[in-house]
XYZ file of C-alpha atoms in Angstrom:
552
model
C -5.206 -30.877 -54.572
C -3.950 -30.546 -50.679
C -0.262 -30.322 -51.558
C -1.829 -27.402 -54.239
C -4.095 -25.741 -51.564
C -0.958 -25.994 -49.162
C 1.422 -24.213 -51.592
C -1.388 -21.666 -52.269
C -1.873 -20.910 -48.489
C 2.295 -20.644 -48.234
C 2.414 -17.954 -50.915
C -0.166 -16.110 -49.105
C 1.242 -16.010 -46.046
C 4.736 -15.108 -47.311
C 3.040 -11.940 -49.327
C 1.438 -10.886 -46.014
C 4.212 -11.326 -44.220
C 6.190 -9.522 -46.677
C 3.519 -6.697 -47.093
C 3.541 -6.168 -43.643
C 7.421 -5.858 -43.512
C 7.119 -3.348 -46.334
C 4.600 -1.205 -44.485
C 6.414 -1.532 -41.297
C 9.405 -0.100 -42.945
C 7.554 2.269 -44.829
C 6.051 3.575 -41.452
C 9.614 3.595 -40.041
C 10.540 5.827 -42.740
C 7.749 8.361 -43.381
C 7.622 8.376 -39.252
C 11.133 9.402 -39.270
C 12.030 12.975 -38.012
C 14.966 14.850 -38.948
C 16.922 16.586 -35.756
C 17.298 19.988 -36.012
C 21.184 21.109 -36.266
C 21.816 24.000 -34.303
C 24.442 26.347 -35.266
C 26.757 25.504 -32.164
C 27.178 22.630 -29.811
C 29.069 24.510 -27.094
C 26.525 24.201 -24.375
C 26.562 20.731 -24.484
C 29.704 21.132 -22.460
C 28.569 23.148 -19.801
C 28.436 21.556 -16.756
C 25.918 21.759 -13.658
C 27.067 23.550 -10.390
C 25.978 23.454 -7.093
C 26.883 26.507 -4.904
C 24.961 25.435 -1.913
C 22.987 22.559 -0.794
C 19.768 21.896 -2.800
C 20.795 24.370 -5.460
C 22.102 23.395 -9.287
C 23.221 26.466 -11.630
C 24.515 26.731 -14.976
C 25.271 30.176 -15.132
C 22.260 32.764 -14.317
C 20.135 29.486 -14.968
C 18.892 27.678 -11.829
C 16.717 24.900 -10.433
C 15.640 24.040 -7.109
C 13.229 22.001 -4.563
C 10.740 24.076 -2.468
C 9.616 23.135 1.006
C 6.352 23.516 -0.372
C 7.227 20.142 -2.753
C 7.262 21.974 -5.914
C 10.097 22.248 -8.037
C 11.237 25.961 -8.982
C 13.194 26.255 -12.440
C 14.607 29.699 -14.201
C 16.245 29.401 -17.943
C 17.296 31.809 -20.103
C 18.707 31.860 -23.659
C 18.341 31.136 -27.288
C 16.046 28.092 -27.937
C 18.618 25.315 -28.082
C 20.639 26.786 -25.069
C 17.094 26.826 -22.817
C 16.290 23.121 -23.759
C 19.482 21.909 -22.963
C 20.108 23.821 -19.885
C 16.581 22.790 -18.897
C 17.331 19.055 -19.719
C 20.718 19.581 -17.559
C 19.336 21.000 -14.416
C 16.045 18.369 -14.578
C 17.654 15.618 -16.058
C 16.169 12.989 -13.382
C 12.774 14.191 -13.759
C 12.927 13.821 -17.749
C 13.759 10.625 -17.210
C 11.481 10.100 -14.391
C 8.276 11.470 -16.249
C 9.034 9.238 -19.450
C 9.195 5.999 -17.007
C 5.790 7.149 -15.569
C 4.464 7.495 -18.958
C 5.366 4.706 -20.549
C 4.706 2.797 -17.465
C 1.115 3.997 -17.840
C 1.008 3.053 -21.723
C 2.148 -0.737 -20.272
C -1.055 -0.606 -17.698
C -3.525 0.728 -20.528
C -2.195 -1.489 -22.914
C -0.574 -4.542 -21.260
C -0.468 -6.370 -24.366
C 3.410 -5.884 -25.965
C 1.815 -7.098 -29.191
C -0.901 -4.019 -29.453
C 1.640 -1.561 -27.786
C 3.474 -2.080 -30.975
C 0.995 -1.714 -33.406
C -0.044 1.605 -30.900
C 3.544 2.607 -31.649
C 3.126 2.260 -35.288
C -0.017 4.192 -35.229
C 1.421 6.908 -33.318
C 4.242 6.980 -35.654
C 1.869 6.948 -38.587
C -0.445 9.698 -37.390
C 2.307 12.090 -36.001
C 4.268 11.801 -39.225
C 4.092 15.288 -40.002
C 4.243 16.604 -36.552
C 7.475 18.455 -36.993
C 6.312 20.452 -39.720
C 3.564 21.854 -37.387
C 6.340 22.687 -34.838
C 8.034 25.661 -35.064
C 11.886 25.936 -35.410
C 12.273 27.857 -32.068
C 10.351 24.963 -30.197
C 11.912 22.102 -32.061
C 15.176 23.499 -31.053
C 14.270 23.791 -27.358
C 12.939 20.152 -27.733
C 15.677 19.336 -29.251
C 18.014 20.660 -26.687
C 15.878 19.040 -23.707
C 16.121 15.254 -25.214
C 19.768 15.318 -24.698
C 18.615 14.779 -21.256
C 16.271 11.731 -22.119
C 17.027 7.994 -21.365
C 17.928 5.821 -24.233
C 16.098 3.034 -22.328
C 13.582 3.588 -24.987
C 15.055 4.201 -28.000
C 13.094 0.876 -29.386
C 10.444 3.097 -29.463
C 12.100 6.049 -31.144
C 14.856 7.984 -30.589
C 15.262 10.398 -27.511
C 14.169 13.548 -30.156
C 11.259 12.120 -31.819
C 9.840 10.756 -28.600
C 9.897 13.921 -26.308
C 8.509 15.641 -29.396
C 5.617 13.435 -29.608
C 4.950 13.375 -26.035
C 3.953 16.958 -26.548
C 1.211 15.560 -28.829
C 0.002 12.724 -26.283
C -2.457 15.319 -24.513
C -3.888 15.723 -27.748
C -3.964 12.201 -28.814
C -5.478 10.958 -25.315
C -7.797 14.051 -25.498
C -9.317 12.985 -28.607
C -9.221 8.728 -28.680
C -10.043 8.347 -24.878
C -13.589 8.564 -23.261
C -11.879 7.867 -19.526
C -12.738 11.078 -18.243
C -9.165 12.262 -18.222
C -10.043 15.782 -18.392
C -12.492 18.081 -17.073
C -11.215 21.225 -16.263
C -13.078 24.399 -14.863
C -11.609 27.603 -15.414
C -13.111 31.245 -14.562
C -12.543 35.092 -14.390
C -14.154 38.249 -12.880
C -13.103 41.916 -12.995
C -14.197 45.462 -12.901
C -17.707 44.999 -11.078
C -17.320 41.182 -10.039
C -14.017 41.533 -8.256
C -13.217 43.081 -4.747
C -10.693 45.540 -6.198
C -11.706 45.616 -9.641
C -8.469 43.719 -10.744
C -8.722 41.066 -13.123
C -8.692 37.356 -11.014
C -8.503 34.207 -12.743
C -8.594 30.676 -11.483
C -8.489 27.032 -12.775
C -8.388 23.375 -12.003
C -5.985 21.313 -14.406
C -7.985 18.230 -14.163
C -5.807 16.129 -16.634
C -5.372 12.693 -14.862
C -2.947 9.756 -16.028
C -1.913 8.497 -12.212
C -0.865 10.187 -9.345
C 3.039 9.410 -10.182
C 2.568 11.482 -13.504
C 1.155 14.701 -11.263
C 3.959 13.673 -8.779
C 6.994 15.955 -9.612
C 5.498 19.445 -10.894
C 7.814 22.146 -12.056
C 6.965 26.054 -11.836
C 9.414 26.899 -14.560
C 10.105 30.723 -15.006
C 11.383 31.687 -18.709
C 13.636 34.489 -20.111
C 13.624 33.735 -23.658
C 15.941 35.817 -25.827
C 12.636 36.724 -28.070
C 8.946 37.460 -26.710
C 8.101 38.323 -23.078
C 9.350 36.550 -19.704
C 6.727 34.212 -18.770
C 6.248 31.390 -16.094
C 4.240 28.315 -16.387
C 3.555 25.139 -14.424
C 4.979 21.839 -15.989
C 6.777 18.945 -15.265
C 10.093 17.181 -16.791
C 10.607 17.253 -20.598
C 7.819 19.301 -21.217
C 8.074 22.777 -23.201
C 4.818 23.237 -23.824
C 2.117 25.370 -21.845
C -0.790 24.498 -19.763
C -1.108 26.912 -17.590
C 1.106 30.136 -17.452
C 1.023 34.006 -17.011
C 3.860 36.424 -19.088
C 5.507 39.697 -17.842
C 3.212 42.014 -19.935
C -0.084 40.600 -17.657
C -1.148 37.923 -20.517
C -2.553 34.409 -19.244
C -3.401 31.013 -20.821
C -5.037 28.150 -19.439
C -6.535 25.479 -21.617
C -10.027 23.623 -21.283
C -10.713 20.151 -23.602
C -13.922 20.253 -25.605
C -15.178 17.520 -27.742
C -13.228 16.642 -30.710
C -13.905 14.266 -33.759
C -11.034 11.696 -33.765
C -8.562 13.458 -35.795
C -7.315 11.887 -39.172
C -3.579 13.511 -39.168
C -1.449 15.327 -36.787
C -1.329 19.209 -36.383
C 0.355 21.738 -34.119
C -0.140 20.214 -30.388
C -1.879 22.794 -28.125
C 0.362 23.005 -25.670
C 2.605 24.471 -28.135
C 0.127 27.077 -29.391
C -0.333 27.842 -25.886
C 3.283 28.606 -25.118
C 3.433 30.493 -28.507
C 0.723 32.760 -27.265
C 2.205 32.947 -23.774
C 5.743 33.860 -25.131
C 4.372 36.467 -27.742
C 1.120 38.141 -27.170
C 0.355 41.050 -24.765
C -3.191 41.475 -25.514
C -6.482 39.364 -26.366
C -6.325 40.365 -29.912
C -2.553 39.228 -30.111
C -3.274 35.641 -28.424
C -6.402 35.071 -31.178
C -4.214 36.121 -34.160
C -1.867 33.339 -33.087
C -3.948 30.942 -32.373
C -5.792 31.532 -35.720
C -2.789 30.712 -37.752
C -2.302 27.243 -36.542
C -4.011 24.181 -37.452
C -4.882 21.966 -34.542
C -5.872 18.316 -34.350
C -7.961 18.855 -31.032
C -10.551 20.784 -30.093
C -9.991 23.313 -27.058
C -10.781 26.480 -25.577
C -7.988 28.810 -24.645
C -9.261 30.918 -21.340
C -7.001 33.847 -22.021
C -6.798 37.170 -19.296
C -5.250 40.146 -20.509
C -3.902 43.242 -17.814
C -3.723 45.485 -20.930
C -7.477 44.562 -21.477
C -8.709 44.412 -18.089
C -10.650 41.268 -18.779
C -10.946 37.911 -19.898
C -11.718 35.856 -22.938
C -12.431 33.040 -24.662
C -10.570 31.634 -27.939
C -12.362 28.239 -28.936
C -10.689 26.045 -31.675
C -11.551 23.186 -33.700
C -9.387 21.438 -36.512
C -11.631 23.195 -38.671
C -12.628 26.423 -37.175
C -12.216 29.058 -34.872
C -14.721 31.000 -32.735
C -14.291 34.223 -29.920
C -16.577 34.377 -27.020
C -16.976 37.371 -24.782
C -19.422 37.112 -21.764
C -20.899 40.817 -22.176
C -20.195 40.974 -18.318
C -17.612 41.372 -15.907
C -16.700 37.699 -15.260
C -16.660 34.528 -17.856
C -16.794 30.784 -17.080
C -14.819 27.789 -19.144
C -15.751 24.047 -18.654
C -15.569 21.551 -21.351
C -18.224 22.895 -23.854
C -17.960 25.526 -26.416
C -20.010 29.001 -25.863
C -19.542 30.896 -29.160
C -22.082 31.857 -31.875
C -20.565 29.440 -34.533
C -18.889 26.236 -32.619
C -21.232 26.549 -29.289
C -24.198 25.690 -32.187
C -22.209 22.557 -33.689
C -23.815 19.183 -33.172
C -20.928 17.684 -31.866
C -20.868 20.495 -28.772
C -24.430 19.790 -28.690
C -24.227 15.945 -28.016
C -21.019 16.621 -25.590
C -23.283 19.104 -23.638
C -26.280 16.445 -23.267
C -24.003 13.387 -22.354
C -21.466 14.685 -20.292
C -20.837 16.664 -16.858
C -19.226 20.333 -18.091
C -23.070 22.114 -18.419
C -23.765 20.920 -14.778
C -19.922 22.162 -13.419
C -20.351 25.473 -15.551
C -23.797 26.013 -13.444
C -21.800 25.187 -10.546
C -19.486 27.707 -10.903
C -21.913 30.387 -12.187
C -24.024 29.634 -8.806
C -20.668 30.017 -6.588
C -19.922 33.209 -8.034
C -23.075 34.848 -7.493
C -23.332 33.398 -3.810
C -19.782 34.703 -3.469
C -20.758 38.474 -4.214
C -17.423 40.258 -5.617
C -14.689 37.715 -6.140
C -11.091 37.898 -4.444
C -8.135 35.293 -4.481
C -9.265 33.475 -1.538
C -12.947 33.081 -2.543
C -11.499 31.705 -6.172
C -9.422 29.363 -3.795
C -12.541 28.181 -2.041
C -14.321 27.896 -5.603
C -11.701 25.804 -6.756
C -11.488 23.151 -3.982
C -15.200 23.057 -3.593
C -17.153 19.479 -3.222
C -20.686 20.318 -3.479
C -23.194 20.200 -6.383
C -25.687 22.150 -7.407
C -27.883 24.203 -4.429
C -24.875 22.585 -2.045
C -25.657 18.838 -2.583
C -23.759 15.986 -1.559
C -23.171 14.107 -5.031
C -20.078 12.056 -3.827
C -16.363 12.879 -3.374
C -14.578 12.689 -6.993
C -17.994 13.200 -9.084
C -16.784 14.862 -12.430
C -19.768 17.267 -11.741
C -17.821 18.740 -9.017
C -15.792 22.016 -9.441
C -13.009 19.918 -7.448
C -13.159 16.175 -8.529
C -10.254 15.373 -6.332
C -7.889 14.326 -9.782
C -6.323 18.116 -10.186
C -2.712 17.896 -11.662
C -2.863 21.747 -9.968
C -4.823 24.149 -9.356
C -3.848 28.003 -10.544
C -4.750 31.634 -9.522
C -4.084 34.545 -11.492
C -3.784 38.053 -10.424
C -2.354 39.441 -13.663
C -2.411 43.504 -12.926
C -0.370 42.609 -9.787
C 2.072 39.955 -11.500
C 1.123 37.299 -8.731
C 0.593 33.649 -9.366
C -0.902 30.991 -6.683
C -0.374 27.476 -7.064
C -1.516 24.605 -5.215
C 0.513 22.021 -3.332
C -0.077 18.250 -3.262
C -2.583 16.589 -3.171
C -4.471 17.805 -5.628
C -5.338 21.419 -5.350
C -6.342 20.835 -1.086
C -2.681 21.721 0.128
C -1.461 25.263 0.564
C -1.480 27.672 -2.453
C 2.140 29.308 -2.986
C 2.308 32.743 -4.187
C 4.811 34.204 -6.711
C 5.812 37.666 -7.706
C 6.853 37.379 -10.990
C 8.700 40.900 -10.917
C 10.524 39.781 -7.888
C 11.402 36.404 -9.224
C 12.964 37.416 -12.553
C 15.011 39.940 -10.467
C 16.431 37.806 -8.334
C 20.035 36.299 -8.624
C 20.208 32.723 -6.866
C 23.476 32.212 -5.432
C 22.359 30.456 -2.426
C 19.425 27.997 -1.942
C 16.307 30.036 -0.595
C 12.617 30.333 -0.990
C 11.307 32.346 -3.729
C 7.746 32.646 -3.237
C 5.626 34.946 -1.176
C 5.266 33.254 2.103
C 3.082 36.209 3.952
C 0.903 35.616 0.587
C 0.268 31.540 0.641
C -3.494 30.583 1.100
C -3.636 27.758 3.653
C -4.298 23.945 2.982
C -7.768 23.289 2.830
C -9.362 21.430 6.067
C -10.707 18.741 4.411
C -7.658 17.074 4.618
C -8.158 16.835 8.602
C -11.434 15.030 8.002
C -12.556 11.186 8.069
C -14.080 12.039 4.571
C -10.509 12.315 3.378
C -9.207 9.115 4.703
C -11.887 7.500 3.241
C -11.758 8.988 -0.014
C -8.151 8.232 -0.095
C -9.027 4.682 0.097
C -11.595 5.221 -2.606
C -9.409 7.159 -5.248
C -7.047 3.899 -5.821
C -9.985 2.086 -7.312
C -11.497 5.039 -9.369
C -9.665 4.755 -12.701
C -10.295 2.339 -15.417
C -6.953 1.953 -16.352
C -5.426 1.174 -12.909
C -7.844 -1.942 -12.177
C -6.793 -3.350 -8.684
C -7.970 -7.145 -7.935
C -8.561 -6.809 -4.450
C -11.536 -4.660 -4.778
C -14.251 -4.948 -1.876
C -17.746 -3.758 -2.751
C -18.815 -3.108 0.608
C -15.999 -0.929 1.381
C -16.408 0.989 -1.814
C -19.567 2.153 -1.015
C -18.891 2.632 2.805
C -15.994 5.223 1.735
C -17.962 7.328 -0.773
C -22.006 6.356 0.330
C -23.449 9.162 -2.162
C -21.221 8.531 -5.163
C -23.039 6.701 -7.945
C -19.369 5.811 -9.180
C -18.879 3.845 -5.479
C -22.090 1.693 -6.677
C -21.510 1.271 -10.075
C -18.198 -0.528 -9.087
C -19.462 -2.570 -6.755
C -22.495 -3.325 -9.603
C -19.417 -4.391 -11.759
C -18.021 -6.558 -9.549
C -21.132 -8.251 -8.570
C -21.922 -8.965 -12.091
C -18.543 -9.989 -12.813
C -18.730 -12.763 -9.955
C -22.225 -13.724 -10.756
C -24.089 -12.503 -7.863
C -26.899 -10.844 -9.435
C -29.201 -10.061 -6.446
C -26.424 -7.946 -5.104
C -25.712 -6.234 -8.506
C -29.083 -5.314 -9.068
C -29.269 -3.739 -5.344
C -26.285 -1.756 -6.127
C -27.194 -0.684 -9.872
C -30.413 0.298 -8.593
C -28.776 2.205 -5.706
C -26.288 3.561 -8.096
C -29.100 5.291 -10.315
C -30.815 6.934 -7.504
C -27.445 9.103 -7.104
C -26.284 12.284 -9.251
C -24.177 10.449 -12.388
C -21.881 12.574 -14.322
C -22.291 11.378 -17.572
C -24.924 9.533 -19.551
C -22.260 6.746 -20.765
C -22.305 6.138 -17.393
C -25.670 6.042 -16.332
C -26.651 3.654 -19.706
C -23.288 1.504 -18.620
C -25.547 0.793 -15.318
C -28.983 0.280 -16.811
C -27.686 -2.153 -19.434
C -25.562 -4.063 -16.546
C -29.021 -3.696 -14.425
C -30.770 -5.264 -17.291
C -28.449 -8.384 -17.551
C -28.318 -8.648 -13.714
C -32.124 -8.890 -13.556
C -32.281 -11.714 -16.640
C -30.019 -13.561 -15.022
C -32.090 -13.701 -11.737
C -35.259 -14.573 -13.549
């Protein structure tokens, strides 16, 4: 009987292993992406030249690092040419960014077994990704992928990896609940602007580690089709997060709450890229957004010099909405405001549980306090670290406009073709200004600065305060995907005494180490502070109850 049972078990295990192998082979086969076939590969043989120390060129294309710490890139030509040239000029940054990205994945998922499962899940999920990307951007991404390292070929070939990285923001946005995305943007014009021109400001608060945000590229694109444009990007990325074109149209992204998607579609950054490259008005931007299927919910804040105003295009995998404020200013945080999408149960739930409505009200409050808006006032709002009524709610609170995590802050003045971009750290360093008319007219033969020094906005004075030094210490313990074993609860609270998050971290430490009395005190104090999200409030309440029960 035992022998018979052993044979049955062995047979079942063999069948299971066979099924797993078949599934893995199937996923591998359906997830394989066909590489584009360029009409000519001649551009691959072009060499990078160095006409001056620190300046690298290929024909009219150039790449340099500004004294501001920002990298600057100019590329032109057909899609494949642009991609190859981009990759050749930014070769080290492309490879560095992938190292950082995969390193962060290992921190998030330290188990090799689960990483392999994740790899196959992403492969299955993105099996039709290339069908949702235009040939133009596939050729450009294929060109950039020529610069990718072969160190990660066990994950997928370079082209497939770089293509998939363009959907990483969407997947993380949809599946994570780690406060990685909490952007704020706003615009003023006509009666709400000091000189009546359109002014747009935004913080891109997408955080996956300081290393990921280290090497930002200010890219100036002169494509063979569409409008010339600039965007803030990083090595290997051809999608748009923030940008402005020569027609005076701007695009910024604000994530909204999404259901877990069932299949891939067009990455939001590539929808934004198409808008930036081919639209000159809000109506044209809407038409481009409408034709694409996306797999996350996103608000596009579109500013238009031709229209003299800004509006929101709100989009989900299943619908699209359009929102105008009815006045001369508009604000966008991370919830929908349109008549249709603003009334969905998912959006209402998100507004009830997230920091988004609070941040919206704070921007509204600051705009009212400041009177008619200006570029300098916009920078001050983007850097503001007070809560409603100028309350101190702790440094880094997600309810703040300035959460001290921004990948970048940016200000546009489309009618003047001017853009200001923050320098490190976060949006606290000086904002450097670029005049697009001058940059696109420039022929780079020697290494020189291209930003407008006279229009730079000085660094935030907060950088010179004891609070900044304290927050810098607190920051390294802030995120759950970057745990540190040397946390000292007393120090955490000392560095950020008005932050609920400091007390939550201290409470979690005490609870883990069975110091229940101290845990109770920490959680009780934390719950008296301004808590960013309902999820965190409930986390502290549950742990407080556990600690109290263990004291009995």
